CSV table of C-alpha atoms in Angstrom, one decimal:
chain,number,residue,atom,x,y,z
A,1,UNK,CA,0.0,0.0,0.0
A,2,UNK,CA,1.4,3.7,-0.8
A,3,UNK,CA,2.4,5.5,2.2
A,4,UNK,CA,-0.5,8.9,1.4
A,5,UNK,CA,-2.9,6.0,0.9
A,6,UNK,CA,-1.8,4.0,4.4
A,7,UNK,CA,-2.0,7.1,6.3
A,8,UNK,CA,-5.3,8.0,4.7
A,9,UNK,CA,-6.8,5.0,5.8
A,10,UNK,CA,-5.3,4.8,9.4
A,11,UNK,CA,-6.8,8.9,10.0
A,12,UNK,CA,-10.4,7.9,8.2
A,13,UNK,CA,-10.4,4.2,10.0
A,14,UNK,CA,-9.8,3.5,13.6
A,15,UNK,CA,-9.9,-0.3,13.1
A,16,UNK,CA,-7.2,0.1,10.6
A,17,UNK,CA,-4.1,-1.8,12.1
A,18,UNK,CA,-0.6,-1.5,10.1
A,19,UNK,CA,1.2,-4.3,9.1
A,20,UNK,CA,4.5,-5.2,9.6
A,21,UNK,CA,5.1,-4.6,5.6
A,22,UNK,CA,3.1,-1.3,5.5
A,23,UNK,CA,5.5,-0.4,9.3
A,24,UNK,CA,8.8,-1.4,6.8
A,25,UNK,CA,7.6,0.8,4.1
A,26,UNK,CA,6.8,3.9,6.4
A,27,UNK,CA,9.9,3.4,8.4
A,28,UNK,CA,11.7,3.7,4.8
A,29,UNK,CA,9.4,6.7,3.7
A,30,UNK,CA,12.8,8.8,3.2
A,31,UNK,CA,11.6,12.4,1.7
A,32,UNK,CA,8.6,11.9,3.5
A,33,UNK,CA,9.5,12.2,6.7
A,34,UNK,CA,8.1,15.2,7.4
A,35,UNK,CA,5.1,14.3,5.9
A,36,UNK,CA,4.5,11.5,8.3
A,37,UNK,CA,5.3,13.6,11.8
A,38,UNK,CA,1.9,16.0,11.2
A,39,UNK,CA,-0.1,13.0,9.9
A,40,UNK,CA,1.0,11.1,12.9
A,41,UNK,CA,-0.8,14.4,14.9
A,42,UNK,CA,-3.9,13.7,12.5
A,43,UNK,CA,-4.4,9.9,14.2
A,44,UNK,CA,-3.4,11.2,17.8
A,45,UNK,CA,-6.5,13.6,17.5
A,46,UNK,CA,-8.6,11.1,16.6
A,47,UNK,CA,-8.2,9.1,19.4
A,48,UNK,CA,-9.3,12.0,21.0
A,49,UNK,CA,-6.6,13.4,22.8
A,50,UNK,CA,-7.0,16.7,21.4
A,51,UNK,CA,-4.9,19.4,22.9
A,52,UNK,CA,-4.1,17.9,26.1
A,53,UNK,CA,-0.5,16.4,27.0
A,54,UNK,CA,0.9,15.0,30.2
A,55,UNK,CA,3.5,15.2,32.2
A,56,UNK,CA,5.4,12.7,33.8
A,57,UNK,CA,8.4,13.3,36.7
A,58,UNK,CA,10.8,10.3,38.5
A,59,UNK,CA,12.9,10.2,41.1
A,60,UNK,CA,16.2,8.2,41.3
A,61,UNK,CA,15.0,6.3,44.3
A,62,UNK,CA,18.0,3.8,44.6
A,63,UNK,CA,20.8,4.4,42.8
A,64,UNK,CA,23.7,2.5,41.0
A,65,UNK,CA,25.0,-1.0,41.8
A,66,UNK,CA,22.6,-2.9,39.3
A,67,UNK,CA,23.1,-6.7,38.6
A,68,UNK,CA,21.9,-6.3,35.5
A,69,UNK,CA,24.2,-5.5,32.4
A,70,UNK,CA,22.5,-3.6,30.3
A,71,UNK,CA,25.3,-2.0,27.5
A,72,UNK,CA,23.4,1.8,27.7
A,73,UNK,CA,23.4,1.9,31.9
A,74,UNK,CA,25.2,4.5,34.0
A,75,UNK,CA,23.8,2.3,36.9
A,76,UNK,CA,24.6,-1.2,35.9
A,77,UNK,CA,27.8,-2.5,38.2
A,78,UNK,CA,29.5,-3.5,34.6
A,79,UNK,CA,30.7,-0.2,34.4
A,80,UNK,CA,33.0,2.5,35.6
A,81,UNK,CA,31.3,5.5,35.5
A,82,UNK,CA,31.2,7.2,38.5
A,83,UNK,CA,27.8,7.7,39.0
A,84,UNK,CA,26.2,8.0,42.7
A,85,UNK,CA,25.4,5.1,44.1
A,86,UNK,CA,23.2,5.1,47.6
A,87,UNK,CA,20.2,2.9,49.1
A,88,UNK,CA,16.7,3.1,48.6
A,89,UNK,CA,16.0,7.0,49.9
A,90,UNK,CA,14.1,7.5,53.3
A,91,UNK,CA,10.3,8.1,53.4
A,92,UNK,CA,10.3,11.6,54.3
A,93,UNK,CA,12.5,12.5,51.1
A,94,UNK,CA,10.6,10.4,48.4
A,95,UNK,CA,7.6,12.4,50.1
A,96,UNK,CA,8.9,15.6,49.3
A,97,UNK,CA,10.6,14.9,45.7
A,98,UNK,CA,6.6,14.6,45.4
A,99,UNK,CA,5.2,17.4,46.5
A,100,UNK,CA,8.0,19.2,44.7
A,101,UNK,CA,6.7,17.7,41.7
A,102,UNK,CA,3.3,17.9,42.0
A,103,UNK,CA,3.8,22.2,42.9
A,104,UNK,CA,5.8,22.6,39.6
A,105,UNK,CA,2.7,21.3,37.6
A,106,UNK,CA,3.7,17.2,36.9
A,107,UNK,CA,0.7,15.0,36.8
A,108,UNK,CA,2.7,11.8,37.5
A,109,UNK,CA,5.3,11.1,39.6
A,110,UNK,CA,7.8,7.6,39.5
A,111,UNK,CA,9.5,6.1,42.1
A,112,UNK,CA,12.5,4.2,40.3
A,113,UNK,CA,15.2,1.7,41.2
A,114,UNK,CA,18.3,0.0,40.2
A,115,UNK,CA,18.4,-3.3,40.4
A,116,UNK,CA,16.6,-6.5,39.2
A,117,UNK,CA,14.1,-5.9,41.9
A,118,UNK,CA,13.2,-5.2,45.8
A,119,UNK,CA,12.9,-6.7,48.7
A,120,UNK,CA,10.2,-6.6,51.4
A,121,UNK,CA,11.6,-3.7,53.4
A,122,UNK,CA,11.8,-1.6,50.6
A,123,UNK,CA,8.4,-2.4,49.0
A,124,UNK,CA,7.1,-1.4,52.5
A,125,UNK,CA,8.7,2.0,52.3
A,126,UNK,CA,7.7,2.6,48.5
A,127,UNK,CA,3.9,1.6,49.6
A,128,UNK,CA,4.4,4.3,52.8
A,129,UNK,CA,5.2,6.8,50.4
A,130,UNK,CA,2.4,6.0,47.5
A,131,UNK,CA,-0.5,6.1,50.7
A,132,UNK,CA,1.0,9.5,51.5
A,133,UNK,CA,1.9,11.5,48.3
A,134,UNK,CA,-2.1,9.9,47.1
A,135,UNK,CA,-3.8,11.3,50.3
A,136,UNK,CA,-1.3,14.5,49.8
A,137,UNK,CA,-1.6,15.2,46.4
A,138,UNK,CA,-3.2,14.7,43.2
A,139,UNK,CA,-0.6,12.7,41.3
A,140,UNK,CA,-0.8,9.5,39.7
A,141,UNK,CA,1.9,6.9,41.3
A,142,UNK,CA,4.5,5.2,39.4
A,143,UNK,CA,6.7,2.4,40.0
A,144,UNK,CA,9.8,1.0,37.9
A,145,UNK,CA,10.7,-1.0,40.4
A,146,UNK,CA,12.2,-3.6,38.6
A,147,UNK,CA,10.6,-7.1,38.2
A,148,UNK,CA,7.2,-7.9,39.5
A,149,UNK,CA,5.9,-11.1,41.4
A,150,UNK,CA,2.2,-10.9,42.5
A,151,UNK,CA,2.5,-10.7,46.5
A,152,UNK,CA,4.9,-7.2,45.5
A,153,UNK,CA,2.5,-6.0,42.9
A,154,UNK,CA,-0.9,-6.5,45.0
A,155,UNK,CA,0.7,-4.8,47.8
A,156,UNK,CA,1.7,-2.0,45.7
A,157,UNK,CA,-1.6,-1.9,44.0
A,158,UNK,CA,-3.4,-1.6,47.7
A,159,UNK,CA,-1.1,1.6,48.6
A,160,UNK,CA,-2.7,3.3,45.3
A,161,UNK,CA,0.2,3.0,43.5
A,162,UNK,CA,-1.4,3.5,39.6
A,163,UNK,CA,0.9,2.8,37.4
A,164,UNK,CA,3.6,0.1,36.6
A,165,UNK,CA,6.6,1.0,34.2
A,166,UNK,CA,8.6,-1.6,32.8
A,167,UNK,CA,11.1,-1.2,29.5
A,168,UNK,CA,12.0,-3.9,27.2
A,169,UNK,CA,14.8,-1.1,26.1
A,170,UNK,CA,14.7,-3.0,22.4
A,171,UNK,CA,13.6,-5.7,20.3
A,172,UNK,CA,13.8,-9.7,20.6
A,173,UNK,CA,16.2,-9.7,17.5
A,174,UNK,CA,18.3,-6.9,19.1
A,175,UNK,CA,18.2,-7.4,23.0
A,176,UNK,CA,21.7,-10.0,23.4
A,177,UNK,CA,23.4,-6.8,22.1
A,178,UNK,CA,21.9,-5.2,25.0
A,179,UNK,CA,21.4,-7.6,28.3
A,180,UNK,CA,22.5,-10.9,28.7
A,181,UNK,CA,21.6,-11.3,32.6
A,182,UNK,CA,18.1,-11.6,32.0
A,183,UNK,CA,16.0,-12.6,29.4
A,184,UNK,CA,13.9,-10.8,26.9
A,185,UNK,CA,10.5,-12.8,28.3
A,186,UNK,CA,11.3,-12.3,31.7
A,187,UNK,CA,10.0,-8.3,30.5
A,188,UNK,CA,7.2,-9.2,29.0
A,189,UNK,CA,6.1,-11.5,31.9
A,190,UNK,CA,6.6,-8.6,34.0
A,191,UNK,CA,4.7,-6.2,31.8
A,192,UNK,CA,1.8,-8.6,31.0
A,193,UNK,CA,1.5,-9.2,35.1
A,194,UNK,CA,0.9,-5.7,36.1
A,195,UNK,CA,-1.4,-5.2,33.3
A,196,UNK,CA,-3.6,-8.4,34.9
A,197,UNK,CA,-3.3,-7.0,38.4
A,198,UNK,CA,-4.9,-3.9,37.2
A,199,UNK,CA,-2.1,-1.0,37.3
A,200,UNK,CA,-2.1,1.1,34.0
A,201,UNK,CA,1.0,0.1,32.2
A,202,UNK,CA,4.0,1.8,30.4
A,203,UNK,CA,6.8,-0.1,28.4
A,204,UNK,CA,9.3,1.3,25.7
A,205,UNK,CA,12.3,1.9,25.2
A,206,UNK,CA,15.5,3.5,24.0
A,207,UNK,CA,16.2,3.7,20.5
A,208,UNK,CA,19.8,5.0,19.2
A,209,UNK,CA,21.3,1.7,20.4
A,210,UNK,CA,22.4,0.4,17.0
A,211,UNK,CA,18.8,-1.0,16.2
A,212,UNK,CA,18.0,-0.8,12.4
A,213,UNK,CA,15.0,0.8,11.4
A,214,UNK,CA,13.3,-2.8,11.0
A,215,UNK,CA,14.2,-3.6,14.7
A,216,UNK,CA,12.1,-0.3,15.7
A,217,UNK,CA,9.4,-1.4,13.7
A,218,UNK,CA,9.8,-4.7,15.6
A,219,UNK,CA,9.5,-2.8,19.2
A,220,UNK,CA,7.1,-0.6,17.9
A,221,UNK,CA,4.7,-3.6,16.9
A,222,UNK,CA,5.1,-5.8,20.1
A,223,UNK,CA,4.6,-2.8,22.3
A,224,UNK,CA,1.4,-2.5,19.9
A,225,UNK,CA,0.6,-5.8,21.3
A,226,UNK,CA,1.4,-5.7,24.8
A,227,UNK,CA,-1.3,-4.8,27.1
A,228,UNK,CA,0.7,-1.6,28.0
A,229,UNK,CA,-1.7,1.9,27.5
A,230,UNK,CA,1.7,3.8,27.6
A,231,UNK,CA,4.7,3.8,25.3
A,232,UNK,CA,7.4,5.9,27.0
A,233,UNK,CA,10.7,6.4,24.3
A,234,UNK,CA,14.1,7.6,25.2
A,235,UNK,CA,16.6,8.4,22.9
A,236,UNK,CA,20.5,7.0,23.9
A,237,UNK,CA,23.1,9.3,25.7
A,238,UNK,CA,26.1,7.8,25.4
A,239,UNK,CA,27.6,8.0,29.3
A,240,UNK,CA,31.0,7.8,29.6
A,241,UNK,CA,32.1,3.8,30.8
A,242,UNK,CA,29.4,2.0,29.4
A,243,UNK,CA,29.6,-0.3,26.4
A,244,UNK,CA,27.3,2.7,24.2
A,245,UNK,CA,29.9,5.5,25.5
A,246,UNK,CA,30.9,5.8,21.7
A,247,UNK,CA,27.9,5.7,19.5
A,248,UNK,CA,27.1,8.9,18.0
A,249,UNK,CA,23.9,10.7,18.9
A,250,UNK,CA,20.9,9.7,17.3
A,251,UNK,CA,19.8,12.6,14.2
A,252,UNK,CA,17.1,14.7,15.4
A,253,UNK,CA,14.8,14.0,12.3
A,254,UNK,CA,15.1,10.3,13.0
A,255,UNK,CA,14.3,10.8,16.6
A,256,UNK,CA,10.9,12.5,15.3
A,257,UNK,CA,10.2,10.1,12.2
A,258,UNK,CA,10.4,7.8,14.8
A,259,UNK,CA,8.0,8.8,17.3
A,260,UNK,CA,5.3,9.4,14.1
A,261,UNK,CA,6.4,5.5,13.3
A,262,UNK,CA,5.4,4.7,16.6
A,263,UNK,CA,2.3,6.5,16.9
A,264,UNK,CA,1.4,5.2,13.6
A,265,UNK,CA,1.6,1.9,14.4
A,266,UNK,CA,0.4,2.1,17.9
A,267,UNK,CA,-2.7,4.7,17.3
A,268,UNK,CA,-4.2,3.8,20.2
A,269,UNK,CA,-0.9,4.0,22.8
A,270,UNK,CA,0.2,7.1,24.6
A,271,UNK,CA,3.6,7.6,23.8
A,272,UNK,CA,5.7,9.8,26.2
A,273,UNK,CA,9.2,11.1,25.8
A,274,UNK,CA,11.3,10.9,28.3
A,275,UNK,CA,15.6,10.5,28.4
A,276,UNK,CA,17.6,12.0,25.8
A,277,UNK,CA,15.0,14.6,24.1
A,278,UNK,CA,17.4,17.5,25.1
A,279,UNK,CA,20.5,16.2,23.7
A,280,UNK,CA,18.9,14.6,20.5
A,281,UNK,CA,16.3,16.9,19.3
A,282,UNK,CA,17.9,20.4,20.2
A,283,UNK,CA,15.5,23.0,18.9
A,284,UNK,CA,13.4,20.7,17.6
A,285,UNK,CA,11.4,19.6,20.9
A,286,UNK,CA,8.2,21.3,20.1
A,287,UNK,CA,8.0,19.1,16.7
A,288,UNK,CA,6.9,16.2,19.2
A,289,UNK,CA,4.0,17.2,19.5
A,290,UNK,CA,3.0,17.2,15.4
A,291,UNK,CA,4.8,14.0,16.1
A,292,UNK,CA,2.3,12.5,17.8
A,293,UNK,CA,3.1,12.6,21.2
A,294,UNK,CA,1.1,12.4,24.3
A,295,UNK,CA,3.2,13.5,27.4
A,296,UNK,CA,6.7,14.7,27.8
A,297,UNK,CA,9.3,13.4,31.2
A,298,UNK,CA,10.1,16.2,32.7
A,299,UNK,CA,12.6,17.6,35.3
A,300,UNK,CA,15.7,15.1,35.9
A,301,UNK,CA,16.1,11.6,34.8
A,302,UNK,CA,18.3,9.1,36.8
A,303,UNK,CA,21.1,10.0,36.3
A,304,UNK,CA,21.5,13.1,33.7
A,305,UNK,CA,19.8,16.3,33.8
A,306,UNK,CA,16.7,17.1,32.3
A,307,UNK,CA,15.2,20.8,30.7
A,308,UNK,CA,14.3,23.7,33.2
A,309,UNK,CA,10.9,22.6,33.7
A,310,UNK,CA,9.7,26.4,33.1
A,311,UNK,CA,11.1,25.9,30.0
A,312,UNK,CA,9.3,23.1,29.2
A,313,UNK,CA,6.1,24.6,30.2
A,314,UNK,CA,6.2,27.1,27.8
A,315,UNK,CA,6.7,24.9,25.3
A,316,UNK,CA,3.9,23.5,25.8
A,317,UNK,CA,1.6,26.4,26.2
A,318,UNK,CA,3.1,27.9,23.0
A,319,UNK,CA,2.0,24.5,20.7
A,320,UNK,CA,-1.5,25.5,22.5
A,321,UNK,CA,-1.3,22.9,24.6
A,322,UNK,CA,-3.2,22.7,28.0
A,323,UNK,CA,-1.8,19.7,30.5
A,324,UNK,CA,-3.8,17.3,32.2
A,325,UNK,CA,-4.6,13.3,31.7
A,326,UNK,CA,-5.2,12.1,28.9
C-alpha cells in the first residue's frame, strides 16, 4: 500500500491496524519524513486526545550497583562511571521529591530503582510513600521497580500506586546486544503481570542503540501488542564507561520520524518522551507534538539532567497545549 494512501486510511479508520510490511515501508518513507510527523498528529487527535499532553516526573530512588548489564546503563555494576550510588531514599524524602513535583505542575510522579528488583523492606517503604503522596496530592503513582511477582505488585496496588513501568529497552532480535543477565521474556512477563493485576502500564524503550529501522518497527509492533496503555521512548546518551559511550547521537529528524512510526503503528498508545529529548532533538522539541506525542518526562532523569521545567512549560503552552490526563 502507498504510504499517502496508508495514512489515509489509518486517520479515516480507527480499526485500521498497520502491518509489519506497511510499518517497513513507512519506516523507509525517506523524503517523506516530514510528511509523516503531522499526519501522525492527525491519528493522535482522533483518538481523542486533542490538545491535552501530560506530564510525567521520577525520582532516582536507589541508585547505581545494578546486577543487570545492560550495554546503555550508568547504573549497571559492569561499568565504571562514576555515578552516585546510595540505598533506597528514606520516606520523608521520596515524600517531598513529590510534592516538589506535583507544585511545579507534573501529573505523574515515579519512584525508580536500580536493580533487578526489591525486597520486602523496601516495598514497604515505597507503599508508605504512594499512601502519602495519594492522600497528599493529586498525582498519579508510578513504579519502575524492577521485576514484579504478585505478593509485591498486589501490595503496591493496595497503597494506590497507579501505574507500573517496565522497559523492554529493544527488540527480541536486538536485546543479546543489550542484556544478557536476564532474558527478553522475563520483560514481557513482568509487563503482562501488572497489566492483569490492574495498574495502568508503560513499556518502551530507548532507540539510538544500534537497532536498524526494521528492529524499531519490531519494538514498535510488540509494544502494539502488549497490554501496555503507555509507550514511554528515550533516545541514547552515550555516558562515559558504558559499552554505548561511543555511538554517536541519534539525528534529530530520526528521533521524530520515529515517534510518528510509533504512533502510527500504535494509534491507540500514549507515547511519552522521556531520556535523551534535550540532547537529541535540540530546537526541535516542540515538533513532538506534530509528532504524535502524548506527554513529555520532565525535570531530571536518573542519572543526567533534564530541561528547566519552566522551559518546558512554555513549550507546551506555546503548541497550544493545556496539560492534564489524557
Amino acid at each position: 500500500m502507498q504510504t499517502h494512501e496508508l495514512i489515509r486510511k489509518l486517520i479515516a479508520d480507527p480499526s485500521c491496524r498497520v502491518s509489519e510490511e506497511d510499518a517497513l515501508a513507512l519506516a523507509g518513507a525517506g523524503h517523506e519524513a516530514l510528511f509523516l510527523l503531522f499526519e501522525a498528529a492527525r491519528v493522535r487527535c482522533r483518538e481523542s486526545r486533542g490538545d491535552t499532553v501530560f506530564l510525567c516526573s521520577i525520582v532516582n530512588a536507589k541508585s547505581g550497583k545494578c546486577s543487570q548489564d545492560c550495554a546503555f546503563c550508568a547504573q549497571s555494576s559492569s561499568h565504571e562511571t562514576g555515578v552516585d550510588i546510595y540505598p533506597l531514599m528514606d520516606e520523608e524524602t521520596l515524600v517531598e521529591r513529590g510534592h516538589a513535583m506535583a507544585r511545579a505542575g507534573a501529573t505523574r510522579f515515579g519512584i525508580v530503582t536500580s536493580g533487578h528488583s526489591l525486597n520486602e523492606a523496601e516495598i514497604d517503604r515505597v507503599c508508605r510513600v504512594t499512601e502519602r503522596l495519594r492522600k497528599e496530592t493529586d498525582l498519579t503513582i508510578c513504579g519502575s521497580l524492577g521485576m514484579l511477582d504478585a505478593k509485591r505488585g498486589e501490595r503496591l496496588r493496595s497503597s494506590g500506586m497507579g501505574r507500573y513501568h517496565h522497559n523492554l529497552e529493544t527488540s527480541r532480535s536486538h536485546f543479546d546486544a543489550i542484556c544478557t543477565t536476564h532474558t527478553y521474556d522475563e520483560d514481557i512477563e513482568t509487563v503482562q503481570l501488572a497489566a492483569e493485576m490492574g495498574f495502568g502500564v508503560c513499556s518502551g524503550g530507548i532507540l539510538g542503540m544500534g537497532e536498524s529501522w526494521a528492529q524499531r518497527v519490531e519494538l514498535a509492533l510488540t509494544l502494539r501488542d502488549l497490554n501496555a496503555d503507555t509507550i514511554p521512548m528515550n533516545f541514547l546518551t552515550p555516558v562515559p564507561g558504558t559499552r554505548m559511550a561511543n555511538r554517536p547521537l541519534m539525528p534529530a529528524l530520526d528521533a521524530l520520524k520515529s515517534v510518528a512510526l510509533f504512533r502510527l503503528i500504535a494509534p491507540e498508545k500514549r507515547i511519552t518522551v522521556c531520556g535523551g529529548r534535550e540532547v537529541t532533538l535540540r530546537d526541535f522539541q516542540s515538533w513532538l507534538f506534530p509528532a504524535g506525542a502524548d506527554g513529555l518526562m520532565v525535570g531530571n532523569y536518573l542519572t543526567t539532567a533534564g530541561r528547566s521545567l519552566d522551559d518546558d512549560l512554555k513549550m507546551v503552552t506555546d503548541a497550544g497545549l493545556l496539560v492534564g490526563e489524557v
